[in-house]
Structure formats: C-alpha cells, structure tokens
Short mmCIF file of C-alpha atoms and ligand atoms in Angstrom, two decimals:
data_model
loop_
_atom_site.label_atom_id
_atom_site.label_comp_id
_atom_site.label_asym_id
_atom_site.label_seq_id
_atom_site.Cartn_x
_atom_site.Cartn_y
_atom_site.Cartn_z
CA MET C 1224 120.68 93.01 132.44
CA GLN C 1225 122.94 93.75 129.47
CA SER C 1226 122.44 91.80 126.22
CA THR C 1227 124.48 90.50 123.36
CA VAL C 1228 123.50 88.59 120.22
CA ALA C 1229 122.99 84.83 120.67
CA LYS C 1230 125.24 83.88 117.76
CA GLN C 1231 127.13 85.29 114.78
CA ILE C 1232 124.96 87.19 112.30
CA ARG C 1233 126.11 87.95 108.75
CA PHE C 1234 124.94 90.76 106.44
CA ASP C 1235 126.08 90.92 102.82
CA GLY C 1236 125.47 94.02 100.76
CA ALA C 1237 127.10 97.01 99.12
CA GLY C 1238 128.51 100.28 100.42
CA LEU C 1239 126.24 103.25 99.70
CA HIS C 1240 129.01 105.44 98.34
CA SER C 1241 131.54 102.95 96.91
CA GLY C 1242 128.95 100.50 95.60
CA ALA C 1243 131.52 97.80 96.45
CA PRO C 1244 130.43 94.50 97.99
CA VAL C 1245 130.83 94.41 101.77
CA ARG C 1246 130.30 91.75 104.42
CA MET C 1247 129.46 92.64 108.02
CA VAL C 1248 129.45 90.06 110.83
CA LEU C 1249 128.06 90.61 114.35
CA THR C 1250 129.77 88.44 116.98
CA PRO C 1251 128.66 88.00 120.61
CA ALA C 1252 130.78 89.98 123.08
CA PRO C 1253 131.16 89.92 126.90
CA VAL C 1254 129.68 92.26 129.51
CA GLY C 1255 131.26 95.70 129.46
CA HIS C 1256 132.65 95.25 125.91
CA GLY C 1257 130.27 97.76 124.38
CA ILE C 1258 129.83 98.13 120.64
CA VAL C 1259 133.08 97.96 118.71
CA PHE C 1260 133.67 97.84 114.95
CA LEU C 1261 136.66 96.04 113.43
CA ARG C 1262 138.00 96.55 109.87
CA SER C 1263 138.94 93.02 108.81
CA ASP C 1264 140.27 94.19 105.41
CA ILE C 1265 143.13 96.12 107.02
CA GLU C 1266 146.20 94.23 108.15
CA ALA C 1267 146.78 94.12 111.90
CA ASP C 1268 148.86 92.36 114.53
CA ALA C 1269 147.03 89.06 115.05
CA ALA C 1270 147.71 89.20 118.80
CA ASP C 1271 146.53 92.80 119.17
CA THR C 1272 143.83 94.07 116.83
CA ARG C 1273 143.46 97.47 118.51
CA SER C 1274 144.82 99.27 115.44
CA VAL C 1275 141.83 98.13 113.35
CA ARG C 1276 139.17 98.40 116.06
CA ILE C 1277 136.99 101.49 116.20
CA PRO C 1278 134.81 102.00 119.27
CA ALA C 1279 131.24 103.12 118.56
CA ARG C 1280 131.61 106.25 120.62
CA TRP C 1281 130.66 109.93 120.22
CA ASP C 1282 134.31 111.02 120.54
CA ALA C 1283 135.37 108.80 117.61
CA VAL C 1284 133.00 110.60 115.22
CA VAL C 1285 134.58 112.66 112.43
CA PRO C 1286 132.45 115.49 111.00
CA SER C 1287 130.66 114.36 107.84
CA GLN C 1288 127.44 115.68 106.33
CA LEU C 1289 126.30 112.55 104.51
CA CYS C 1290 126.61 109.88 107.19
CA THR C 1291 128.11 109.05 110.56
CA LEU C 1292 131.81 108.33 110.16
CA ILE C 1293 134.06 107.06 112.96
CA ARG C 1294 137.86 106.93 113.12
CA ASN C 1295 140.29 105.41 115.64
CA GLU C 1296 143.61 106.80 116.87
CA ASP C 1297 145.45 105.01 114.04
CA GLY C 1298 143.31 106.77 111.44
CA VAL C 1299 141.27 103.68 110.53
CA GLU C 1300 137.76 104.74 109.50
CA LEU C 1301 134.31 103.28 108.97
CA SER C 1302 131.34 105.16 107.54
CA THR C 1303 127.55 104.89 107.51
CA ILE C 1304 127.31 103.24 110.93
CA GLU C 1305 124.05 104.99 111.90
CA HIS C 1306 121.49 102.40 110.76
CA ILE C 1307 123.15 99.39 112.41
CA MET C 1308 123.62 101.57 115.52
CA ALA C 1309 119.89 102.37 115.48
CA ALA C 1310 119.06 98.66 115.16
CA LEU C 1311 121.33 97.81 118.12
CA ALA C 1312 119.82 100.63 120.21
CA GLY C 1313 116.28 99.67 119.22
CA CYS C 1314 116.87 96.01 120.11
CA GLY C 1315 118.77 96.79 123.33
CA VAL C 1316 122.08 95.17 122.30
CA ALA C 1317 124.79 96.46 124.67
CA ASN C 1318 127.75 94.30 123.66
CA VAL C 1319 128.80 93.18 120.18
CA LEU C 1320 131.87 93.04 117.96
CA ILE C 1321 131.07 94.09 114.39
CA THR C 1322 133.54 93.00 111.73
CA VAL C 1323 133.35 94.84 108.39
CA ASP C 1324 135.57 94.00 105.39
CA GLY C 1325 135.47 97.47 103.83
CA PRO C 1326 135.18 101.20 104.57
CA GLU C 1327 131.35 101.28 104.74
CA VAL C 1328 128.59 99.38 106.54
CA PRO C 1329 126.36 97.72 103.90
CA ILE C 1330 123.39 99.95 103.05
CA LEU C 1331 121.01 97.00 102.36
CA ASP C 1332 117.50 98.48 101.89
CA GLY C 1333 118.46 101.92 103.29
CA SER C 1334 116.63 101.32 106.58
CA ALA C 1335 117.42 99.43 109.79
CA ALA C 1336 114.83 96.68 109.19
CA PRO C 1337 117.19 94.02 107.73
CA PHE C 1338 119.54 94.51 110.70
CA VAL C 1339 116.67 94.29 113.20
CA ASP C 1340 115.35 91.18 111.48
CA GLY C 1341 118.78 89.50 111.57
CA ILE C 1342 119.33 90.40 115.23
CA LEU C 1343 115.89 89.31 116.42
CA ALA C 1344 116.00 86.10 114.33
CA ALA C 1345 119.34 85.16 115.95
CA GLY C 1346 117.99 86.17 119.36
CA LEU C 1347 119.53 87.99 122.29
CA VAL C 1348 121.29 86.61 125.36
CA ARG C 1349 120.89 88.29 128.75
CA GLN C 1350 124.24 88.74 130.45
CA GLU C 1351 125.47 88.91 134.06
CA GLY C 1352 125.84 92.68 134.23
CA PRO C 1353 123.32 95.45 134.89
CA THR C 1354 122.21 97.79 132.10
CA ARG C 1355 123.66 101.24 132.29
CA ALA C 1356 121.79 104.30 131.04
CA LEU C 1357 122.86 107.88 130.48
CA LYS C 1358 120.47 110.09 132.41
CA ILE C 1359 119.99 113.66 131.25
CA LEU C 1360 119.91 115.97 134.29
CA LYS C 1361 119.92 119.41 132.63
CA THR C 1362 118.79 120.61 129.21
CA VAL C 1363 121.62 121.03 126.72
CA GLU C 1364 121.07 122.59 123.28
CA VAL C 1365 123.05 123.25 120.13
CA GLU C 1366 122.04 125.50 117.28
CA THR C 1367 123.42 126.15 113.82
CA GLU C 1368 122.18 128.53 111.12
CA THR C 1369 119.72 125.95 109.89
CA ALA C 1370 119.19 123.40 112.65
CA LYS C 1371 118.66 122.90 116.37
CA ALA C 1372 118.83 119.95 118.70
CA ARG C 1373 118.52 119.52 122.44
CA LEU C 1374 118.42 116.90 125.14
CA GLU C 1375 116.04 117.40 128.07
CA PRO C 1376 115.45 115.40 131.26
CA SER C 1377 112.78 112.66 131.00
CA ASP C 1378 112.22 109.39 132.86
CA THR C 1379 111.98 107.50 129.56
CA MET C 1380 113.60 107.86 126.15
CA GLU C 1381 111.68 110.09 123.76
CA ILE C 1382 112.44 111.51 120.34
CA ASP C 1383 110.72 114.56 118.93
CA PHE C 1384 111.58 115.60 115.38
CA HIS C 1385 110.61 118.38 113.00
CA ILE C 1386 111.68 118.67 109.37
CA ASP C 1387 110.81 121.30 106.79
CA PHE C 1388 111.91 120.71 103.20
CA ALA C 1389 111.12 122.94 100.22
CA ASP C 1390 110.35 119.84 98.15
CA PRO C 1391 106.55 119.34 98.32
CA ALA C 1392 107.07 115.54 98.31
CA ILE C 1393 108.57 115.94 101.81
CA GLY C 1394 107.41 119.35 103.14
CA VAL C 1395 106.82 119.81 106.88
CA GLN C 1396 106.70 116.69 109.02
CA ASP C 1397 106.56 116.34 112.82
CA LYS C 1398 106.63 113.23 114.95
CA HIS C 1399 107.03 112.37 118.63
CA LEU C 1400 107.63 108.89 119.99
CA VAL C 1401 108.37 107.30 123.36
CA MET C 1402 110.94 104.69 122.41
CA ALA C 1403 110.01 101.86 124.85
CA ASN C 1404 108.04 98.67 124.15
CA GLY C 1405 109.21 98.02 120.63
CA ALA C 1406 108.27 101.48 119.33
CA PHE C 1407 111.47 101.70 117.29
CA VAL C 1408 110.91 98.35 115.61
CA ARG C 1409 107.21 98.99 114.92
CA GLU C 1410 107.33 102.65 113.93
CA LEU C 1411 110.79 103.54 112.61
CA SER C 1412 112.90 100.53 111.70
CA ASN C 1413 111.87 100.16 108.03
CA CYS C 1414 112.08 103.85 107.13
CA ARG C 1415 114.65 104.62 104.46
CA THR C 1416 117.13 107.35 103.76
CA PHE C 1417 115.73 110.02 101.44
CA CYS C 1418 117.27 112.41 98.96
CA ARG C 1419 116.57 114.67 96.01
CA LYS C 1420 117.08 113.37 92.48
CA ALA C 1421 119.33 116.39 91.75
CA ASP C 1422 121.52 115.55 94.77
CA VAL C 1423 121.81 111.93 93.63
CA ASP C 1424 122.85 113.08 90.16
CA TYR C 1425 125.45 115.44 91.67
CA MET C 1426 126.86 112.72 93.98
CA ARG C 1427 127.03 110.23 91.10
CA GLU C 1428 128.98 112.72 89.01
CA HIS C 1429 131.45 112.97 91.90
CA GLY C 1430 131.80 109.22 92.35
CA LEU C 1431 129.52 108.99 95.40
CA ALA C 1432 126.24 107.14 96.06
CA LEU C 1433 127.33 104.45 93.59
CA GLY C 1434 125.54 101.84 95.75
CA GLY C 1435 122.39 103.98 95.97
CA THR C 1436 119.28 102.82 94.14
CA PHE C 1437 115.65 103.87 93.85
CA GLU C 1438 114.91 100.99 96.25
CA ASN C 1439 117.37 101.73 99.07
CA ALA C 1440 116.56 105.45 99.20
CA VAL C 1441 113.39 107.44 98.84
CA VAL C 1442 114.26 109.63 95.87
CA VAL C 1443 112.10 112.73 95.40
CA GLU C 1444 111.85 115.38 92.71
CA GLY C 1445 109.56 118.32 93.45
CA ASP C 1446 106.22 116.83 94.50
CA ALA C 1447 106.98 113.38 93.08
CA VAL C 1448 108.35 110.31 94.86
CA LEU C 1449 110.40 108.55 92.17
CA SER C 1450 111.07 105.34 94.10
CA PRO C 1451 108.91 102.49 92.80
CA GLY C 1452 106.25 101.52 95.34
CA GLY C 1453 106.37 105.03 96.81
CA LEU C 1454 106.68 105.61 100.54
CA ARG C 1455 106.55 102.95 103.25
CA HIS C 1456 104.83 105.47 105.56
CA SER C 1457 103.30 108.81 104.51
CA ASP C 1458 105.86 110.50 106.81
CA GLU C 1459 108.74 108.12 106.11
CA PRO C 1460 111.34 110.95 105.90
CA VAL C 1461 110.80 112.30 109.45
CA ARG C 1462 110.69 108.74 110.77
CA HIS C 1463 114.04 108.05 109.12
CA LYS C 1464 115.50 111.17 110.75
CA MET C 1465 114.35 109.77 114.11
CA LEU C 1466 115.97 106.43 113.25
CA ASP C 1467 119.24 108.24 112.47
CA ALA C 1468 118.98 110.20 115.75
CA LEU C 1469 118.50 107.02 117.78
CA GLY C 1470 121.56 105.47 116.14
CA ASP C 1471 123.69 108.58 116.59
CA LEU C 1472 122.62 108.99 120.23
CA TYR C 1473 123.63 105.39 120.97
CA LEU C 1474 127.21 106.58 120.46
CA ALA C 1475 126.83 108.00 124.00
CA GLY C 1476 127.90 104.50 125.06
CA ALA C 1477 124.57 103.69 126.70
CA PRO C 1478 120.87 104.22 126.05
CA ILE C 1479 119.74 107.72 126.96
CA LEU C 1480 117.09 108.48 129.56
CA GLY C 1481 115.95 111.80 128.23
CA ARG C 1482 114.09 113.56 125.45
CA TYR C 1483 115.84 114.43 122.20
CA VAL C 1484 114.26 117.28 120.25
CA GLY C 1485 115.57 117.76 116.72
CA GLU C 1486 114.60 120.60 114.40
CA LYS C 1487 116.03 119.97 110.93
CA SER C 1488 119.01 118.39 112.65
CA GLY C 1489 121.19 115.58 111.36
CA HIS C 1490 124.30 113.52 112.09
CA ALA C 1491 126.70 116.43 112.66
CA VAL C 1492 124.30 118.38 114.90
CA THR C 1493 123.46 115.32 117.02
CA ASN C 1494 127.17 114.63 117.49
CA ALA C 1495 127.80 118.28 118.45
CA LEU C 1496 124.98 117.91 120.99
CA LEU C 1497 126.62 114.84 122.58
CA ARG C 1498 129.96 116.64 122.71
CA LYS C 1499 128.32 119.62 124.44
CA LEU C 1500 126.44 117.33 126.83
CA PHE C 1501 129.60 115.55 127.98
CA ALA C 1502 131.39 118.91 128.32
CA THR C 1503 128.63 120.30 130.59
CA PRO C 1504 129.21 119.41 134.25
CA GLY C 1505 126.03 118.33 136.03
CA ALA C 1506 124.07 117.79 132.80
CA TRP C 1507 124.35 113.99 132.78
CA ALA C 1508 125.11 110.90 134.85
CA TYR C 1509 125.51 107.23 134.05
CA VAL C 1510 123.01 105.29 136.16
CA THR C 1511 122.41 101.59 136.72
CA ALA C 1512 118.97 100.82 135.36
CA ASP C 1513 116.64 99.12 137.85
CA ALA C 1514 113.80 96.98 136.44
CA LYS C 1515 111.42 99.94 136.15
CA THR C 1516 113.98 102.11 134.36
CA ALA C 1517 115.07 99.27 132.07
CA SER C 1518 111.42 98.78 131.02
CA ARG C 1519 111.48 102.36 129.66
CA LEU C 1520 114.54 101.93 127.45
CA PRO C 1521 114.31 101.40 123.66
CA GLY C 1522 115.22 97.69 123.74
CA ALA C 1523 112.57 96.76 126.31
CA GLY C 1524 109.71 94.55 125.15
CA VAL C 1525 110.95 94.13 121.56
CA SER C 1526 109.80 91.09 119.59
CA ARG C 1527 110.27 89.97 116.00
CA ALA C 1528 106.49 90.26 115.51
CA ASP C 1529 106.88 94.05 115.92
CA LEU C 1530 108.76 94.12 112.63
CA ALA C 1531 105.76 92.82 110.71
CA VAL C 1532 103.71 95.71 112.12
CA CYS C 1533 106.17 98.20 110.61
CA ALA C 1534 105.85 96.81 107.08
ZN1 LIG B 561 120.02 107.43 107.75
#
C-alpha cells in the first residue's frame, strides 16, 4: 500500500547557498498525488496553485552541479531537494505536499537524518492504493569524461558506488547496499555532504554556501578532516553519495526495482541516466508491487530505532 505522513511536519533551518532562514512543511496527501513541492513565498492564484507547484520528477530537473534543482513550466524553482527526497524514498513515503517559503530546502545538518527523524516521529499512514515500482528490464548506462552510472535489472533495490578523490582524507571508497529493511536509515541517513576547504572558500567569495558550516558539511583539506568531531562513519563521503543517488532516483516517480551503479557520478549524471532510461523503449516498466516485491523496496521494515543505529 502507498503511504503518506500521519500529520504535518515542520522543519526550520537555513538554505545552504543563501544562508537565509527557510521553513519547510510536509503535509499529508492523497493516493496518487506523488511528491510535490510548493513555493509558498511566491504569489499565486488562491484557487489554483499550479503556478507555484513543482512536481518532484526527473523531467523537472534543471542541470546544476552543486545540487538537485527543479523548475516548473512557469519558471518557479527550488534547489537542494536531494536529501529530503532521499528521506522520503528511504521511509517509503509515496504522497506528500512539501511547502517551502524560499528557493532552497533547509540544509539542517547536511544529511537526511533530521528529515527521517521528523517523518518517523510523526508516523506514516497506509493508504488505499497499491505501491507502484519502476522495474528495470534492460541495462542502461551513461558516461561522461569523469563519471559513469548505470541501472541494471534486479529483484530488489541496490546501490553500488565508487568514488576516487585526490584528497587523501577521502581517497578511494566503495560501498554496496541492498536498500530494503531499513538499510537507508541505518547505514546512510546521517551521512553529510562533503567538500574541500578551497572549494568552500571559492564559493563563499562568490556568494554561495553562505549557510554552510563545519557542522553541516564534512570539510576536508588534504589528509585532514576539518569538521569538529571528524567523520560520522570512516567512509561517510561514499555513503553520502549513495544517499544523494537514492534521493535523485526517487525523481523517477516511484521506487526503483533495480541496481544503480555509480562511478564518481553525481546529481547531473544520475538525472541523465533517468532521462536515458525513460527514452529507451523496453528498458523499464511501472509495476504494481505485490507483498513480496514491496518487502524489497527501500521503505519496507523501517523503524525509528534504525536511526539510533546510524548515529
Ligand atoms: Zn547531498
């Protein structure tokens, strides 16, 4: 069955790039609604808010290197949606309206854990509609000069990620996870964005990352982790890349039954992969998840206790 949140959930924080205060509110939504964002700071017709609604869909994504940015047909945008999308995917939330009073989702601690905690504390409601999944039928791959990503058939959802950074504090990291039974919440949810000190300095000089801190990002310089308290997991960076991938893949409009393999990939490459997938006849099908299939999706078997395990 599809799920929505049991009640309204509020998150107050700051935008990563603007540094400006932002409030985000999750509101329960009916079967078939999907995940839709709404910019409450932009004036709209009270009887028809379509002009300020942005569907959380792969074809609404605008290319951006730093985050996942979506835009509707009226040009209304919202950025940095990937961590709340990962939390929704990881908790199995199919339907929700997300109101944001600014151009960015609040960054909070740079991970998905505060979102997961808020969602699981409020609880989920099972709805009268079957869960849909996007089944991968044929392997689809995209490749750029520096990165690769592919989706392969699998009867569960798996993520396989490889990163290789020159900075010794990150270096080479590999991880593979089957995403069912709370794996996202236990293994990935509290892993933060990471960046180089030099990149932070550059962004700051250009008026970006003004809401970034040494707490809400893992900041590295050479072989040193500058963030106080160090890493939450020895391989926190690759885990965060997997978190981002789960969030970006949820823009398919349904959980994916398939294996995602990312090599140094990121938001833009994952979106290019979804675009190629949907443009490839015979590579995918939406299926109604029976009980066995549903038990293999990321939201299956999640509990709030899983979050404590991740800490
Ligand atoms: Zn991220």
